[in-house]
Amino acid sequence: MRWTHTFIPTLKESPADAEILSHKLLLRAGLIRKLTAGLYTFLPLGVRALHKVAQIVREEMDRAGALEVLMPALQPPDIWQQSGRYQSAADVLYKVRDRANKEWVLGPTHEEVITQLAATEISSYRQMPKNFYQIQVKFRDEIRPRFGLMRAKEFMMKDAYSFDVSDDAAQLSYQKMYDAYVRIFQRCGLKAVPVEADTGVIGGKFSHEFMVPAETGENEIACVASGGYAANLEKATSRGPLTPTPGVSTGHAPEKFPTPGVLTIAALAAPPHLVPPHRQLKTLVYLADSRPVLVLVRGDDQLNEPKLAAQLGTDQFRAAEPDEIAAALGAHPGSLGAVAATLKSPDLAVYADAALRGAAGMVTGANEDGFHLRHVDLGRDIRVTRWADLRTVRSGELDVATGQPLTLHRAIEVGHVFKLGTKYSEAMNATFLDEQGRAHPCVMGCYGIGVTRTVQAVIEQSNDRDGILWPKAVAPYTVCITPLNVDPDGPVMPLAETLYAQLQAAGVDVILDDRPERPGVKFKDSELVGFPLRVGLGEKSLARGEVELKPRRGSLVGVRIEEATARILSLLDSLP
Ligand code: ATP
Ligand code: MG
């Protein structure tokens, strides 16, 4: 490709609304342009990088035995009614109406469509295992589309869905996808860490997210240095808080004391009361399927809502509003307490975090505005319905298995593998007959990769102050030939043309910067776009019988003109 023929509108300055570096670089390097918030046009260079990522994904899916299909983005709402997600996913669904005023849904994902296909097409155990995938556009009504391609309203996803006869067989399909994902991100030049992920109300432990560590990531992960354990913070566990929970009873019965105006853990920790946070009980009220539930965690801990959701077994839950709390408990936030509340309402469910087991001599709200209780022993004074790990782990806590300290990092989720079980196949009647002619629901898995997000994650991970550092496998072009003088009758351009033709013939993705621009402009642009290798040709170097090879991540080397093509090819081999 000739630079003057293609379209690379590079920018000197970053547009003001681009918040993170990769978003700025996508715009500045002329890869994308914004239509409106959350919607982007891919320009020629952006399309090339996108297609390269998509092709790696496709090759690895094919290698893993998955079958490419293409499903409609426009979907009838009744399949969403059938799966139950017309309501539960309502907030992300874009809905449109046709000329007859009939409603349609723009697919945010395709479990419904593929399960409907399986329901009609798969009838026998002999047809499984099967894994179908597509690389296709998705629509999501995100609350906050931001960071360019990272969280868009419309984006490209690779989504795959496996169908198996049993849990064990489904586990094999899951493992194949997991392994394929490891290869995909490696081939894209991305350092992506598989982490254990929350499985929501479906439960089970088979869900992994592939996370690219980055300060700007919207997720937080906990891991140990050896790599033996890594989990999304929504799911991460530890051996517990570093300060042990007080476990010695004062021997006294709970005693009420006045705490006017004290409404927070911090306020009770301050003078005059001076109750350290780890001696306090934090009492929270949730509504699960509209019923109030009390949740207790240690005063210095944070409740982990996904962990609570998994225990409650419903995603129809939320924190209660102050008026709902007052109606249910007779007190306001800041003075709530399970001792009195459970005495008053014996049916009230109390979920307590496991770090509170054996807690004694604790302080909690008296469930009466302006008062707290001291000398509270959990085992004696509070009827706990269920003990569970409900807290968010903190940096430095020890990994359950290895005892190594956990560190927390921000990260970008680029992929997700999930063992679904029979949730959709049961809801949508995707059953098969086994060897004995008995009907069972297919056991499913689903596997997503954000293809457009992956392109941006590569940039977020690989850049320097001058621009992008594309890994070879996904660079829009691998080599940029930069003649410093483009006069067709001068000495430089004919040689540039020869190299260009030779590299093309050798199958290299090469771009010839044939613009009549100053060398400084050309160098800056090729660094901004980040081609892995630049080949510089100027009159001075030609006079020495040399061309100059400059890897984007390395230093300049002069090579003999006669050897140039061979040296370029061997240098390319060694580049990441
Ligand atoms: P997130 O938690 O970031 O909203 P998700 O868990 O809802 O993502 P999945 O349903 O697992 O996403 O989708 C599979 C992949 O699609 C994600 O791993 C991510 O890479 C990508 N993805 C999801 N939402 C978006 C979006 N709004 N814009 C771009 N890519 C997205
Ligand atoms: Mg996900």
Coordinates of C-alpha atoms and ligand atoms in Angstrom, one line a residue:
M1 CA 0.0 0.0 0.0
R2 CA 1.1 3.5 -0.8
W3 CA 0.6 6.1 1.9
T4 CA -0.8 8.6 -0.5
H5 CA -3.3 6.1 -1.7
T6 CA -4.7 5.0 1.6
F7 CA -6.2 7.3 4.3
I8 CA -4.2 7.9 7.5
P9 CA -5.4 11.1 9.1
T10 CA -2.9 11.4 12.0
L11 CA -3.4 14.1 14.6
K12 CA -0.7 16.1 16.5
E13 CA -3.0 16.7 19.5
S14 CA -5.3 14.3 21.3
P15 CA -9.0 15.2 21.0
A16 CA -10.1 16.5 24.4
D17 CA -12.7 13.9 25.1
A18 CA -10.3 10.9 24.9
E19 CA -9.5 10.0 28.5
I20 CA -7.1 7.1 28.3
L21 CA -3.9 6.7 26.3
S22 CA -5.0 3.9 24.1
H23 CA -8.1 5.9 23.1
K24 CA -6.0 8.9 22.3
L25 CA -3.6 6.8 20.2
L26 CA -6.4 5.2 18.3
L27 CA -7.6 8.6 17.3
R28 CA -4.2 10.2 16.8
A29 CA -2.8 7.4 14.7
G30 CA -5.8 7.6 12.4
L31 CA -7.3 4.2 13.2
I32 CA -10.8 5.2 14.3
R33 CA -13.1 8.3 14.3
K34 CA -16.0 8.9 16.6
L35 CA -19.5 9.1 15.3
T36 CA -21.0 9.9 18.7
A37 CA -20.3 8.6 22.2
G38 CA -19.9 4.8 22.1
L39 CA -20.0 4.6 18.3
Y40 CA -16.9 4.6 16.1
T41 CA -15.9 4.2 12.5
F42 CA -12.9 2.1 11.8
L43 CA -10.6 3.8 9.2
P44 CA -8.4 1.7 6.9
L45 CA -5.6 1.1 9.3
G46 CA -8.0 0.3 12.2
V47 CA -9.8 -2.2 10.0
R48 CA -6.5 -3.9 9.2
A49 CA -5.6 -4.3 12.9
L50 CA -9.1 -5.5 13.6
H51 CA -9.1 -8.1 10.9
K52 CA -5.7 -9.4 12.0
V53 CA -7.0 -9.9 15.6
A54 CA -10.2 -11.5 14.2
Q55 CA -8.2 -13.8 12.0
I56 CA -6.1 -15.0 14.9
V57 CA -9.3 -15.7 16.8
R58 CA -10.8 -17.5 13.8
E59 CA -7.7 -19.7 13.3
E60 CA -7.6 -20.7 17.0
M61 CA -11.4 -21.4 17.1
D62 CA -11.1 -23.6 14.0
R63 CA -8.1 -25.3 15.5
A64 CA -10.1 -26.1 18.6
G65 CA -12.8 -27.6 16.5
A66 CA -15.4 -24.9 16.8
L67 CA -17.6 -24.2 13.7
E68 CA -18.1 -20.8 12.3
V69 CA -21.6 -19.6 11.8
L70 CA -23.2 -16.2 11.5
M71 CA -26.4 -15.3 13.4
P72 CA -28.7 -12.3 13.0
A73 CA -28.1 -9.2 15.1
L74 CA -31.8 -8.4 14.9
Q75 CA -33.7 -10.8 17.1
P76 CA -37.4 -11.5 17.9
P77 CA -38.2 -10.6 21.5
D78 CA -40.0 -13.8 22.2
I79 CA -36.8 -15.8 22.5
W80 CA -35.7 -13.3 25.2
Q81 CA -39.0 -13.8 26.9
Q82 CA -38.5 -17.6 26.8
S83 CA -35.0 -17.4 28.4
G84 CA -36.2 -14.9 31.0
R85 CA -33.7 -12.3 30.0
Y86 CA -36.3 -10.0 28.4
Q87 CA -36.7 -8.7 32.0
S88 CA -33.4 -9.5 33.6
A89 CA -31.2 -8.0 30.8
A90 CA -33.7 -5.3 30.0
D91 CA -31.3 -2.5 30.9
V92 CA -28.8 -3.4 28.2
L93 CA -31.3 -4.3 25.4
Y94 CA -31.8 -2.0 22.5
K95 CA -35.3 -2.4 21.2
V96 CA -36.5 -1.2 17.8
R97 CA -39.9 -1.2 16.1
D98 CA -40.7 -2.1 12.5
R99 CA -43.4 -0.5 10.2
A100 CA -46.1 -2.7 11.8
N101 CA -45.0 -1.4 15.2
K102 CA -43.7 -4.9 16.2
E103 CA -40.8 -4.8 18.6
W104 CA -37.4 -6.3 17.9
V105 CA -34.2 -6.7 19.9
L106 CA -30.7 -5.9 18.8
G107 CA -28.6 -8.7 20.2
P108 CA -26.2 -7.9 23.1
T109 CA -25.1 -11.6 23.0
H110 CA -26.5 -14.8 21.3
E111 CA -27.4 -17.5 23.8
E112 CA -31.0 -17.3 22.9
V113 CA -30.5 -17.5 19.2
I114 CA -28.0 -20.4 19.4
T115 CA -30.1 -22.3 21.9
Q116 CA -33.2 -22.0 19.7
L117 CA -31.1 -23.4 16.9
A118 CA -30.0 -26.3 19.0
A119 CA -33.5 -26.9 20.1
T120 CA -34.6 -27.5 16.5
E121 CA -31.4 -29.0 15.1
I122 CA -29.8 -31.2 17.8
S123 CA -31.9 -34.2 18.8
S124 CA -29.4 -37.0 19.5
Y125 CA -26.4 -37.6 21.6
R126 CA -24.7 -38.6 18.3
Q127 CA -24.7 -34.9 17.2
M128 CA -22.5 -33.8 20.1
P129 CA -20.1 -32.3 21.1
K130 CA -20.7 -29.2 19.0
N131 CA -19.3 -25.8 19.4
F132 CA -20.6 -22.9 17.2
Y133 CA -18.9 -19.5 17.0
Q134 CA -19.3 -16.3 15.1
I135 CA -17.4 -13.0 14.9
Q136 CA -20.2 -10.4 14.8
V137 CA -21.4 -7.1 16.0
K138 CA -23.2 -6.7 19.4
F139 CA -25.3 -3.9 20.7
R140 CA -25.5 -3.0 24.4
D141 CA -27.2 0.0 26.0
E142 CA -24.2 0.7 28.3
I143 CA -24.9 3.1 31.2
R144 CA -21.5 4.8 30.6
P145 CA -20.0 4.1 27.2
R146 CA -16.4 5.3 27.5
F147 CA -12.7 4.9 26.8
G148 CA -13.3 4.5 23.0
L149 CA -13.6 0.9 21.9
M150 CA -13.3 -0.4 25.5
R151 CA -17.0 0.2 26.4
A152 CA -19.0 0.9 23.3
K153 CA -22.6 0.7 22.4
E154 CA -21.8 -1.4 19.4
F155 CA -18.7 -3.6 19.2
M156 CA -17.4 -6.8 17.7
M157 CA -17.4 -9.9 19.7
K158 CA -16.3 -13.5 19.0
D159 CA -18.9 -15.6 20.8
A160 CA -18.9 -19.3 20.9
Y161 CA -21.4 -21.8 22.4
S162 CA -20.8 -25.4 23.1
F163 CA -23.3 -28.2 23.5
D164 CA -22.5 -31.5 25.2
V165 CA -24.2 -34.6 26.5
S166 CA -22.9 -34.4 30.1
D167 CA -21.1 -32.2 32.6
D168 CA -17.8 -34.1 32.1
A169 CA -18.0 -33.6 28.4
A170 CA -18.9 -29.9 28.8
Q171 CA -15.8 -29.6 31.0
L172 CA -13.7 -30.8 28.1
S173 CA -15.2 -28.3 25.7
Y174 CA -14.6 -25.6 28.3
Q175 CA -10.9 -26.6 28.6
K176 CA -10.4 -26.5 24.9
M177 CA -11.8 -22.9 24.8
Y178 CA -9.6 -21.9 27.7
D179 CA -6.5 -23.3 26.0
A180 CA -7.5 -21.6 22.7
Y181 CA -7.9 -18.2 24.6
V182 CA -4.4 -18.6 26.0
R183 CA -3.0 -19.0 22.5
I184 CA -5.1 -16.2 21.0
F185 CA -3.9 -13.6 23.4
Q186 CA -0.3 -14.8 23.2
R187 CA -0.5 -14.6 19.4
C188 CA -1.9 -11.0 19.7
G189 CA 1.2 -10.1 21.7
L190 CA -1.0 -9.5 24.8
K191 CA -0.1 -10.4 28.3
A192 CA -3.6 -11.6 29.5
V193 CA -4.0 -13.4 32.8
P194 CA -6.8 -16.0 33.2
V195 CA -8.6 -15.3 36.5
E196 CA -11.4 -17.1 38.3
A197 CA -14.6 -15.2 37.7
D198 CA -17.9 -14.8 39.4
T199 CA -20.5 -17.2 38.1
G200 CA -23.4 -15.2 39.4
V201 CA -26.6 -17.0 40.3
I202 CA -25.7 -20.0 38.0
G203 CA -23.0 -21.0 40.5
G204 CA -20.3 -23.5 40.1
K205 CA -16.7 -22.7 39.8
F206 CA -16.2 -22.7 36.0
S207 CA -15.8 -19.3 34.8
H208 CA -12.6 -17.5 33.9
E209 CA -12.0 -14.0 32.6
F210 CA -8.9 -13.1 30.6
M211 CA -7.6 -9.9 32.1
V212 CA -5.0 -7.5 30.7
P213 CA -3.4 -5.7 33.6
A214 CA -3.7 -2.0 33.1
E215 CA -4.1 1.0 35.4
T216 CA -7.1 2.2 33.3
G217 CA -8.9 -1.2 33.6
E218 CA -12.4 -1.2 35.0
N219 CA -11.9 -4.5 36.8
E220 CA -9.8 -5.4 39.8
I221 CA -8.0 -8.7 40.2
A222 CA -6.2 -10.4 43.1
C223 CA -3.2 -12.6 42.4
V224 CA -0.2 -14.2 44.0
A225 CA 3.3 -13.6 42.6
S226 CA 3.8 -17.2 41.7
G227 CA 0.8 -17.1 39.4
G228 CA -0.8 -20.0 41.3
Y229 CA -3.9 -18.0 42.1
A230 CA -5.7 -15.2 40.3
A231 CA -9.3 -14.1 40.7
N232 CA -11.6 -11.3 39.9
L233 CA -12.0 -9.2 43.1
E234 CA -15.7 -10.1 42.9
K235 CA -14.8 -13.7 43.6
A236 CA -11.4 -13.6 45.3
T237 CA -11.0 -15.3 48.6
S238 CA -8.2 -15.3 51.2
R239 CA -7.4 -16.7 54.6
G240 CA -9.2 -13.6 56.1
P241 CA -8.4 -10.2 57.4
L242 CA -4.8 -9.6 58.7
T243 CA -6.1 -8.3 62.0
P244 CA -7.8 -11.2 63.8
T245 CA -11.4 -10.8 64.8
P246 CA -11.8 -10.3 68.6
G247 CA -12.9 -13.6 70.0
V248 CA -12.9 -13.2 73.8
S249 CA -16.2 -12.5 75.4
T250 CA -16.4 -9.7 78.0
G251 CA -18.7 -12.0 80.0
H252 CA -21.3 -9.2 80.1
A253 CA -24.7 -9.2 78.4
P254 CA -25.2 -6.8 75.6
E255 CA -25.5 -3.3 77.0
K256 CA -27.0 -0.2 75.3
F257 CA -25.1 3.0 75.4
P258 CA -25.9 6.4 73.9
T259 CA -24.2 7.5 70.6
P260 CA -26.1 10.5 69.5
G261 CA -25.1 11.6 65.9
V262 CA -22.8 8.6 65.4
L263 CA -23.8 7.1 62.1
T264 CA -20.7 5.6 60.7
I265 CA -18.0 3.1 61.5
A266 CA -15.4 5.9 61.5
A267 CA -17.5 8.1 63.8
L268 CA -17.7 5.3 66.4
A269 CA -14.0 4.7 66.0
A270 CA -13.3 8.4 66.9
P271 CA -13.4 10.0 70.3
P272 CA -15.1 9.7 72.7
H273 CA -16.2 6.1 71.8
L274 CA -12.9 4.9 70.3
V275 CA -14.2 1.5 69.1
P276 CA -11.7 0.2 66.5
P277 CA -13.5 -0.7 63.2
H278 CA -12.6 -4.4 63.5
R279 CA -14.5 -4.5 66.8
Q280 CA -17.6 -3.2 65.1
L281 CA -20.3 -5.0 63.2
K282 CA -21.4 -3.4 59.9
T283 CA -25.1 -4.1 59.4
L284 CA -26.5 -3.8 55.9
V285 CA -30.0 -4.3 54.6
Y286 CA -30.8 -5.8 51.2
L287 CA -34.0 -6.7 49.5
A288 CA -33.8 -10.2 47.8
D289 CA -36.9 -10.9 45.7
S290 CA -38.5 -8.1 47.7
R291 CA -37.8 -9.6 51.2
P292 CA -35.4 -7.9 53.6
V293 CA -32.2 -9.6 54.5
L294 CA -29.7 -8.4 57.1
V295 CA -26.0 -8.7 56.1
L296 CA -23.2 -8.5 58.7
V297 CA -19.6 -7.9 57.9
R298 CA -16.8 -6.7 60.1
G299 CA -16.6 -2.9 60.5
D300 CA -13.4 -2.6 58.6
D301 CA -14.5 -4.9 55.7
Q302 CA -16.5 -4.2 52.6
L303 CA -19.4 -6.3 51.5
N304 CA -18.8 -8.1 48.2
E305 CA -22.2 -7.9 46.4
P306 CA -21.5 -10.6 43.8
K307 CA -20.6 -13.0 46.7
L308 CA -23.9 -12.1 48.4
A309 CA -25.9 -12.6 45.2
A310 CA -24.4 -16.0 44.8
Q311 CA -25.5 -16.9 48.4
L312 CA -29.0 -15.4 47.9
G313 CA -29.4 -17.4 44.7
T314 CA -31.2 -14.5 42.9
D315 CA -30.1 -11.6 40.8
Q316 CA -33.2 -9.7 41.8
F317 CA -31.7 -8.0 44.8
R318 CA -30.6 -4.6 45.8
A319 CA -29.6 -2.5 48.8
A320 CA -32.7 -1.3 50.6
E321 CA -33.5 2.5 50.6
P322 CA -33.4 4.3 54.0
D323 CA -37.3 4.5 54.1
E324 CA -37.5 0.7 53.3
I325 CA -35.0 0.0 56.1
A326 CA -36.9 2.1 58.6
A327 CA -40.1 0.3 57.7
A328 CA -38.6 -3.1 58.0
L329 CA -36.4 -2.6 61.1
G330 CA -37.7 0.5 62.9
A331 CA -34.4 2.2 62.9
H332 CA -32.2 4.2 60.4
P333 CA -28.9 3.3 58.8
G334 CA -26.1 4.1 61.4
S335 CA -28.0 2.6 64.3
L336 CA -29.0 -0.8 62.8
G337 CA -28.2 -3.9 64.7
A338 CA -29.0 -7.6 64.3
V339 CA -29.4 -8.4 68.0
A340 CA -32.6 -6.4 68.5
A341 CA -33.8 -6.7 64.9
T342 CA -33.8 -10.5 65.1
L343 CA -35.5 -10.5 68.5
K344 CA -38.2 -8.3 67.0
S345 CA -38.6 -10.2 63.7
P346 CA -37.7 -13.8 64.2
D347 CA -38.2 -14.6 60.5
L348 CA -35.6 -12.0 59.3
A349 CA -32.8 -13.7 57.5
V350 CA -29.3 -12.8 58.7
Y351 CA -26.3 -13.5 56.4
A352 CA -23.0 -13.1 58.2
D353 CA -19.5 -13.0 56.8
A354 CA -17.3 -16.0 57.8
A355 CA -14.6 -13.7 59.3
L356 CA -17.1 -12.9 62.1
R357 CA -17.3 -16.5 63.3
G358 CA -16.7 -16.6 67.0
A359 CA -16.6 -12.8 67.2
A360 CA -17.1 -11.6 70.8
G361 CA -17.0 -8.3 72.6
M362 CA -18.3 -6.6 69.5
V363 CA -20.1 -3.3 69.2
T364 CA -23.1 -2.8 66.9
G365 CA -26.1 -0.6 66.5
A366 CA -28.9 -1.0 69.0
N367 CA -31.5 -0.8 66.3
E368 CA -32.7 2.3 67.9
D369 CA -31.6 5.7 66.6
G370 CA -28.9 7.3 68.7
F371 CA -27.8 4.1 70.5
H372 CA -25.3 1.2 70.1
L373 CA -24.8 -2.1 71.9
R374 CA -21.6 -3.3 73.4
H375 CA -20.5 -6.8 74.7
V376 CA -22.1 -8.5 71.7
D377 CA -21.0 -12.1 71.2
L378 CA -22.2 -13.4 67.8
G379 CA -22.7 -17.0 68.8
R380 CA -24.7 -16.0 71.8
D381 CA -26.6 -12.9 70.8
I382 CA -27.4 -13.1 67.1
R383 CA -29.3 -15.8 65.3
V384 CA -27.3 -16.2 62.0
T385 CA -29.2 -17.8 59.1
R386 CA -26.2 -18.4 57.0
W387 CA -22.4 -18.0 57.3
A388 CA -20.6 -17.4 54.1
D389 CA -17.6 -15.6 52.6
L390 CA -19.1 -12.2 51.9
R391 CA -16.2 -9.8 52.2
T392 CA -13.9 -8.3 49.6
V393 CA -10.3 -9.3 50.1
R394 CA -7.7 -6.7 50.7
S395 CA -4.1 -6.4 49.5
G396 CA -1.6 -8.4 51.6
E397 CA -4.0 -11.1 52.8
L398 CA -2.9 -14.6 52.3
D399 CA -4.0 -17.0 49.6
V400 CA -6.1 -19.9 50.9
A401 CA -4.1 -22.6 49.1
T402 CA -0.5 -21.3 49.1
G403 CA -0.4 -18.9 51.9
Q404 CA 1.3 -16.3 49.7
P405 CA 0.3 -12.7 50.0
L406 CA -2.3 -11.4 47.5
T407 CA -1.7 -8.2 45.5
L408 CA -4.5 -6.3 43.8
H409 CA -4.3 -4.9 40.3
R410 CA -6.6 -3.1 37.9
A411 CA -7.2 -4.9 34.6
I412 CA -9.2 -4.9 31.3
E413 CA -11.5 -7.9 30.6
V414 CA -10.8 -9.1 27.1
G415 CA -12.4 -12.5 27.2
H416 CA -14.7 -14.7 29.2
V417 CA -15.2 -18.5 29.3
F418 CA -18.3 -19.7 31.2
K419 CA -19.7 -23.1 31.9
L420 CA -23.4 -22.4 31.6
G421 CA -24.9 -25.8 32.4
T422 CA -28.5 -26.3 31.4
K423 CA -29.9 -22.8 32.3
Y424 CA -30.7 -21.9 28.6
S425 CA -31.3 -25.4 27.3
E426 CA -33.9 -26.1 29.9
A427 CA -35.6 -22.7 29.5
M428 CA -35.7 -23.1 25.7
N429 CA -36.2 -26.9 25.4
A430 CA -32.9 -27.8 23.8
T431 CA -33.0 -31.5 24.7
F432 CA -31.4 -34.6 23.1
L433 CA -32.1 -38.3 23.4
D434 CA -29.4 -40.5 24.9
E435 CA -28.5 -44.0 23.9
Q436 CA -31.4 -45.4 25.8
G437 CA -33.8 -42.9 24.2
R438 CA -34.2 -40.8 27.3
A439 CA -34.4 -37.0 26.9
H440 CA -31.9 -34.6 28.6
P441 CA -31.2 -30.9 28.3
C442 CA -27.9 -30.2 26.4
V443 CA -25.1 -29.0 28.7
M444 CA -23.8 -25.7 27.5
G445 CA -20.8 -23.4 27.7
C446 CA -20.4 -19.9 26.3
Y447 CA -17.2 -18.1 25.4
G448 CA -16.7 -14.5 24.5
I449 CA -13.9 -12.3 23.3
G450 CA -14.2 -8.6 22.8
V451 CA -12.5 -8.3 19.4
T452 CA -12.6 -4.5 19.2
R453 CA -11.7 -4.2 22.9
T454 CA -8.7 -6.5 22.3
V455 CA -7.4 -4.2 19.6
Q456 CA -7.4 -1.3 22.1
A457 CA -6.0 -3.4 24.9
V458 CA -3.0 -4.2 22.8
I459 CA -2.4 -0.5 22.4
E460 CA -3.0 0.2 26.1
Q461 CA -0.4 -2.4 27.0
S462 CA 2.1 -1.5 24.2
N463 CA 3.0 2.1 23.7
D464 CA 5.6 4.7 24.5
R465 CA 5.7 8.5 24.4
D466 CA 6.0 8.5 20.6
G467 CA 3.0 6.3 19.9
I468 CA 1.9 2.7 19.5
L469 CA 4.3 -0.3 19.6
W470 CA 2.3 -2.9 17.6
P471 CA 3.2 -6.5 18.1
K472 CA 4.0 -7.8 14.6
A473 CA 1.0 -10.2 14.4
V474 CA -1.6 -7.5 14.7
A475 CA 0.1 -4.4 13.2
P476 CA -1.8 -2.7 10.4
Y477 CA 1.4 -3.0 8.3
T478 CA 4.5 -4.7 9.5
V479 CA 7.1 -2.7 7.5
C480 CA 7.0 1.0 6.6
I481 CA 9.4 2.0 3.8
T482 CA 10.4 5.7 4.2
P483 CA 12.1 7.3 1.3
L484 CA 13.3 10.7 2.4
N485 CA 13.1 12.0 -1.1
V486 CA 10.2 10.9 -3.4
D487 CA 11.5 12.5 -6.6
P488 CA 10.9 9.6 -9.1
D489 CA 14.0 10.6 -11.0
G490 CA 16.2 10.9 -7.9
P491 CA 18.3 8.0 -6.6
V492 CA 16.2 7.2 -3.6
M493 CA 12.7 6.5 -4.9
P494 CA 13.6 3.8 -7.5
L495 CA 15.3 1.8 -4.8
A496 CA 12.4 2.3 -2.4
E497 CA 10.1 0.9 -5.2
T498 CA 12.3 -2.1 -5.7
L499 CA 12.3 -2.9 -2.0
Y500 CA 8.6 -2.4 -1.8
A501 CA 8.0 -4.8 -4.7
Q502 CA 10.4 -7.4 -3.2
L503 CA 8.8 -7.3 0.3
Q504 CA 5.3 -7.5 -1.2
A505 CA 6.5 -10.5 -3.2
A506 CA 7.8 -12.1 0.0
G507 CA 4.3 -11.7 1.5
V508 CA 5.2 -8.9 3.9
D509 CA 2.4 -6.4 4.8
V510 CA 4.3 -3.3 3.7
I511 CA 3.4 0.4 3.3
L512 CA 5.5 2.8 1.2
D513 CA 5.5 6.4 2.6
D514 CA 5.5 8.1 -0.7
R515 CA 4.4 11.5 0.7
P516 CA 6.4 14.5 -0.3
E517 CA 6.8 15.4 3.4
R518 CA 9.8 16.4 5.5
P519 CA 11.7 13.5 7.1
G520 CA 10.7 14.6 10.5
V521 CA 7.0 14.4 9.7
K522 CA 7.4 11.0 8.2
F523 CA 9.4 9.6 11.1
K524 CA 6.9 11.0 13.6
D525 CA 3.9 9.5 11.8
S526 CA 5.5 6.1 11.4
E527 CA 6.4 6.1 15.1
L528 CA 2.9 7.3 16.1
V529 CA 1.2 4.6 14.1
G530 CA 3.8 2.2 15.4
F531 CA 4.8 0.0 12.4
P532 CA 7.1 -2.7 13.9
L533 CA 9.9 -2.0 11.4
R534 CA 10.8 1.2 9.5
V535 CA 13.2 1.1 6.5
G536 CA 14.8 4.5 5.9
L537 CA 16.3 5.5 2.6
G538 CA 18.1 8.8 2.2
E539 CA 20.7 10.2 -0.1
K540 CA 23.3 10.1 2.7
S541 CA 22.9 6.5 3.6
L542 CA 22.6 5.5 -0.1
A543 CA 26.0 7.2 -0.7
R544 CA 27.4 4.8 1.9
G545 CA 25.8 1.9 0.1
E546 CA 23.3 1.4 3.0
V547 CA 19.7 1.5 4.0
E548 CA 18.7 2.0 7.6
L549 CA 16.5 -0.5 9.5
K550 CA 14.8 0.9 12.6
P551 CA 12.7 -1.5 14.6
R552 CA 10.0 0.4 16.5
R553 CA 11.3 -1.1 19.8
G554 CA 15.0 -1.2 18.9
S555 CA 17.9 0.8 17.6
L556 CA 18.8 1.7 14.1
V557 CA 21.1 -0.5 12.0
G558 CA 22.6 0.2 8.6
V559 CA 22.6 -2.8 6.1
R560 CA 24.1 -3.1 2.7
I561 CA 21.7 -2.3 -0.1
E562 CA 22.2 -5.6 -1.8
E563 CA 21.4 -7.5 1.4
A564 CA 18.5 -5.2 2.4
T565 CA 15.5 -7.5 1.6
A566 CA 17.1 -10.6 3.2
R567 CA 18.1 -8.6 6.3
I568 CA 14.6 -7.1 6.6
L569 CA 13.1 -10.6 6.4
S570 CA 15.4 -12.0 9.0
L571 CA 15.0 -9.0 11.3
L572 CA 11.2 -9.3 11.1
D573 CA 11.4 -12.9 12.2
S574 CA 13.1 -11.8 15.4
L575 CA 10.7 -9.1 16.2
P576 CA 7.9 -9.6 18.8
Ligands
ATP1 P1 -18.1 -6.0 31.1 O1 -18.0 -6.6 32.5 O2 -16.8 -5.3 30.7 O3 -19.3 -5.2 30.9 P2 -19.3 -8.4 30.2 O4 -18.8 -9.3 31.3 O5 -20.6 -7.8 30.2 O6 -18.2 -7.2 30.1 P3 -19.4 -10.5 28.3 O7 -20.9 -10.6 28.2 O8 -18.6 -11.5 29.0 O9 -19.0 -9.0 28.8 O10 -18.8 -10.3 26.8 C1 -17.7 -10.9 26.3 C2 -16.6 -9.9 26.0 O11 -17.1 -8.8 25.2 C3 -16.0 -9.2 27.2 O12 -15.0 -10.0 27.8 C4 -15.4 -7.9 26.6 O13 -14.1 -8.1 26.1 C5 -16.4 -7.6 25.5 N1 -17.3 -6.5 25.8 C6 -18.4 -6.5 26.6 N2 -19.0 -5.4 26.7 C7 -18.4 -4.5 25.8 C8 -18.6 -3.2 25.4 N3 -19.6 -2.5 25.8 N4 -17.7 -2.7 24.5 C9 -16.7 -3.4 24.0 N5 -16.5 -4.7 24.4 C10 -17.3 -5.3 25.2
MG2 MG -17.8 -11.0 31.3

